[in-house]
Amino acid sequence: MEGGLGNVERGEKPIGEISVVRVPDGLCPAPTQARPDELPLKPLVEHLAVPTPSREASLTQKLEMALGSVCPLLREIMVDFAPFLSKTLIGSHGQELLMEGKGLTTFKNSNSVVELVMLLCSQEWQNSLQKHAGLAFIELINEGRLLSHAMKDHIVRVANEAEFILNRMRADDVLKHADFESQCAQTLLDRREEERMCDHLITAARRRDNVIASRLLEKVRNIMSNKHGAWGYMDPHGA
């Protein structure tokens, strides 16, 4: 009782005066939705698109596949025609993009397609390419076309001159070869005639020497066999 009075003095309502309303079990429907901790999270995780870890590597590979064969040609054009393109590719402040910046160094030393694409896609290069590069490349192509035609005409002219010179040298070689063959044939005839004359002279000299030797031998034999000679035999009784 004292406890109840104490609660009244503190402003609290007595327990006996609190009414409790009870709802029948049939009137409260059971919850049909599952609780958040009971949701099937595994199928959702399986259907989520997992991002590839090497997106930059894939982009680099695509750039290399698309521009890998074009970049060497572009580098050669930029390096070979640098004096012409440096005066054409001008920045927004009048600076030469190819010479003053890192453009020419990039084209000379870098083999990276990504670095080249980043350089060409910069704002200064894009503005300069849109304003000046079109006409510059058209002029460059026209100049290259004229140069190629001039070189073609020069090559054709030099080839014709070379063919004429070669034909003349070939004709001279044919004449020289024919002259050489005729001289060889004449020299061969002369040498054969000389050999025949030498054989004739040698044979005549042998015959002459043989005749002279025979005569000398006969003379010596006559001298030795003559009885009135120095080696002759005289019978003293007959004398």
XYZ file of C-alpha atoms in Angstrom, residues 23-223:
201
model
C -5.906 -9.130 -29.714
C -7.154 -12.608 -30.602
C -4.713 -14.868 -32.403
C -6.959 -15.265 -35.447
C -7.102 -11.535 -36.154
C -3.275 -11.062 -36.461
C -2.042 -12.549 -39.761
C 1.326 -14.226 -39.829
C 4.076 -12.305 -41.651
C 4.560 -13.591 -45.210
C 7.816 -11.773 -46.053
C 11.076 -13.181 -44.909
C 13.332 -11.312 -42.605
C 16.349 -9.495 -44.062
C 18.734 -11.971 -42.542
C 16.796 -14.820 -44.185
C 16.979 -13.440 -47.780
C 18.776 -15.692 -50.326
C 21.899 -13.619 -50.846
C 23.900 -16.288 -52.674
C 21.917 -16.198 -55.963
C 22.143 -12.396 -56.003
C 25.884 -12.497 -55.524
C 26.223 -15.035 -58.308
C 24.278 -12.851 -60.786
C 26.229 -9.675 -60.009
C 28.691 -8.608 -62.776
C 32.168 -8.949 -61.356
C 34.398 -6.152 -62.747
C 37.532 -7.304 -64.536
C 40.672 -6.521 -62.562
C 42.739 -5.517 -65.650
C 40.532 -2.966 -67.395
C 43.499 -0.678 -68.116
C 45.472 -3.598 -69.503
C 42.541 -4.524 -71.751
C 42.282 -0.929 -73.013
C 46.031 -0.831 -73.670
C 45.799 -4.106 -75.571
C 42.922 -2.769 -77.677
C 44.882 0.386 -78.502
C 47.943 -1.633 -79.467
C 45.857 -3.936 -81.654
C 44.105 -1.011 -83.365
C 47.040 1.380 -83.785
C 50.082 -0.886 -83.544
C 50.630 -0.924 -87.310
C 49.894 2.795 -87.787
C 52.109 4.253 -85.062
C 55.469 3.418 -86.736
C 54.325 5.140 -89.938
C 53.103 8.159 -87.967
C 56.418 8.331 -86.089
C 58.388 8.235 -89.345
C 56.212 10.987 -90.840
C 56.596 13.210 -87.783
C 60.359 12.676 -87.543
C 61.155 12.907 -91.271
C 58.995 15.993 -91.878
C 59.655 17.649 -88.519
C 60.953 20.948 -90.034
C 57.757 21.322 -92.063
C 55.302 20.125 -89.419
C 56.914 22.145 -86.619
C 55.894 25.351 -88.410
C 52.402 24.018 -89.037
C 51.458 22.463 -85.689
C 51.150 25.667 -83.637
C 49.636 25.827 -80.158
C 47.139 28.310 -78.785
C 49.939 30.642 -77.642
C 51.939 30.403 -80.857
C 54.367 27.772 -79.577
C 55.653 24.949 -81.752
C 54.132 21.794 -80.330
C 56.533 19.465 -82.082
C 59.802 21.211 -81.200
C 59.232 23.120 -77.973
C 57.347 20.425 -76.085
C 58.037 16.727 -75.714
C 56.392 15.888 -79.017
C 59.460 15.163 -81.118
C 61.154 13.325 -78.240
C 58.067 11.172 -77.805
C 57.916 10.359 -81.503
C 61.634 9.524 -81.610
C 62.201 7.566 -78.414
C 58.841 6.226 -77.264
C 57.464 2.920 -78.509
C 54.307 3.079 -76.405
C 51.027 3.386 -78.282
C 49.266 4.686 -75.177
C 51.759 7.517 -74.729
C 51.403 8.501 -78.370
C 47.602 8.463 -78.141
C 47.691 10.545 -74.943
C 49.938 13.083 -76.675
C 47.719 13.379 -79.741
C 44.532 13.524 -77.646
C 45.712 16.466 -75.554
C 43.804 19.729 -75.945
C 46.634 21.666 -77.597
C 47.317 18.927 -80.126
C 43.618 18.445 -80.854
C 43.092 22.160 -81.519
C 46.202 22.375 -83.681
C 45.322 19.222 -85.607
C 41.785 20.445 -86.254
C 42.940 23.898 -87.394
C 46.153 23.253 -89.282
C 46.926 19.553 -89.676
C 44.328 18.850 -92.353
C 45.658 21.384 -94.838
C 49.239 20.617 -93.837
C 48.827 16.916 -94.495
C 47.067 17.653 -97.795
C 49.984 19.870 -98.833
C 52.402 17.230 -97.631
C 50.607 14.519 -99.600
C 50.523 16.703 -102.719
C 54.203 17.506 -102.326
C 54.975 13.840 -101.823
C 52.909 12.975 -104.885
C 54.778 15.516 -107.003
C 58.069 14.286 -105.588
C 57.129 10.685 -106.321
C 56.208 11.573 -109.918
C 59.472 13.479 -110.328
C 61.414 10.581 -108.847
C 59.548 8.166 -111.104
C 60.425 10.223 -114.191
C 64.019 10.506 -113.021
C 64.248 6.768 -112.370
C 62.723 5.983 -115.783
C 65.140 8.385 -117.489
C 68.132 6.972 -115.642
C 66.961 3.430 -116.394
C 66.658 4.233 -120.103
C 70.115 5.801 -120.124
C 71.512 2.821 -118.252
C 69.851 0.436 -120.701
C 71.292 2.396 -123.656
C 74.758 2.359 -122.089
C 74.496 -1.352 -121.319
C 73.365 -2.121 -124.868
C 76.272 -0.129 -126.276
C 78.704 -1.836 -123.927
C 77.205 -5.188 -124.875
C 77.659 -4.383 -128.572
C 81.236 -3.274 -127.889
C 81.833 -6.491 -125.989
C 80.480 -8.508 -128.922
C 82.744 -6.646 -131.363
C 85.740 -7.004 -129.079
C 85.016 -10.690 -128.617
C 84.753 -11.226 -132.376
C 87.978 -9.259 -132.921
C 89.672 -11.291 -130.211
C 88.548 -14.538 -131.811
C 89.809 -13.420 -135.239
C 93.137 -12.323 -133.761
C 93.430 -15.631 -131.927
C 92.745 -17.547 -135.144
C 95.279 -15.439 -137.095
C 97.863 -15.813 -134.339
C 97.289 -19.567 -134.320
C 97.853 -19.729 -138.096
C 101.004 -17.624 -137.808
C 102.362 -19.801 -135.026
C 101.643 -22.959 -136.995
C 103.424 -21.489 -140.027
C 106.375 -20.545 -137.854
C 106.450 -24.033 -136.359
C 106.379 -25.557 -139.870
C 109.232 -23.287 -140.981
C 111.211 -24.108 -137.846
C 110.701 -27.834 -138.432
C 111.781 -27.405 -142.061
C 114.900 -25.461 -141.049
C 115.785 -27.971 -138.365
C 115.334 -30.868 -140.800
C 117.447 -29.112 -143.463
C 120.169 -28.341 -140.933
C 120.223 -31.967 -139.818
C 120.512 -33.142 -143.413
C 123.310 -30.650 -144.109
C 125.172 -31.653 -140.980
C 124.702 -35.303 -141.875
C 126.107 -34.755 -145.376
C 129.049 -32.747 -144.052
C 129.747 -35.379 -141.410
C 129.593 -38.141 -144.026
C 132.018 -36.287 -146.285
C 134.426 -35.618 -143.433
C 134.252 -39.227 -142.361
C 134.939 -40.367 -145.926
C 137.840 -37.958 -146.196
C 139.348 -39.132 -142.920
C 138.928 -42.716 -144.012
C 140.645 -41.994 -147.328
C 143.502 -40.231 -145.582
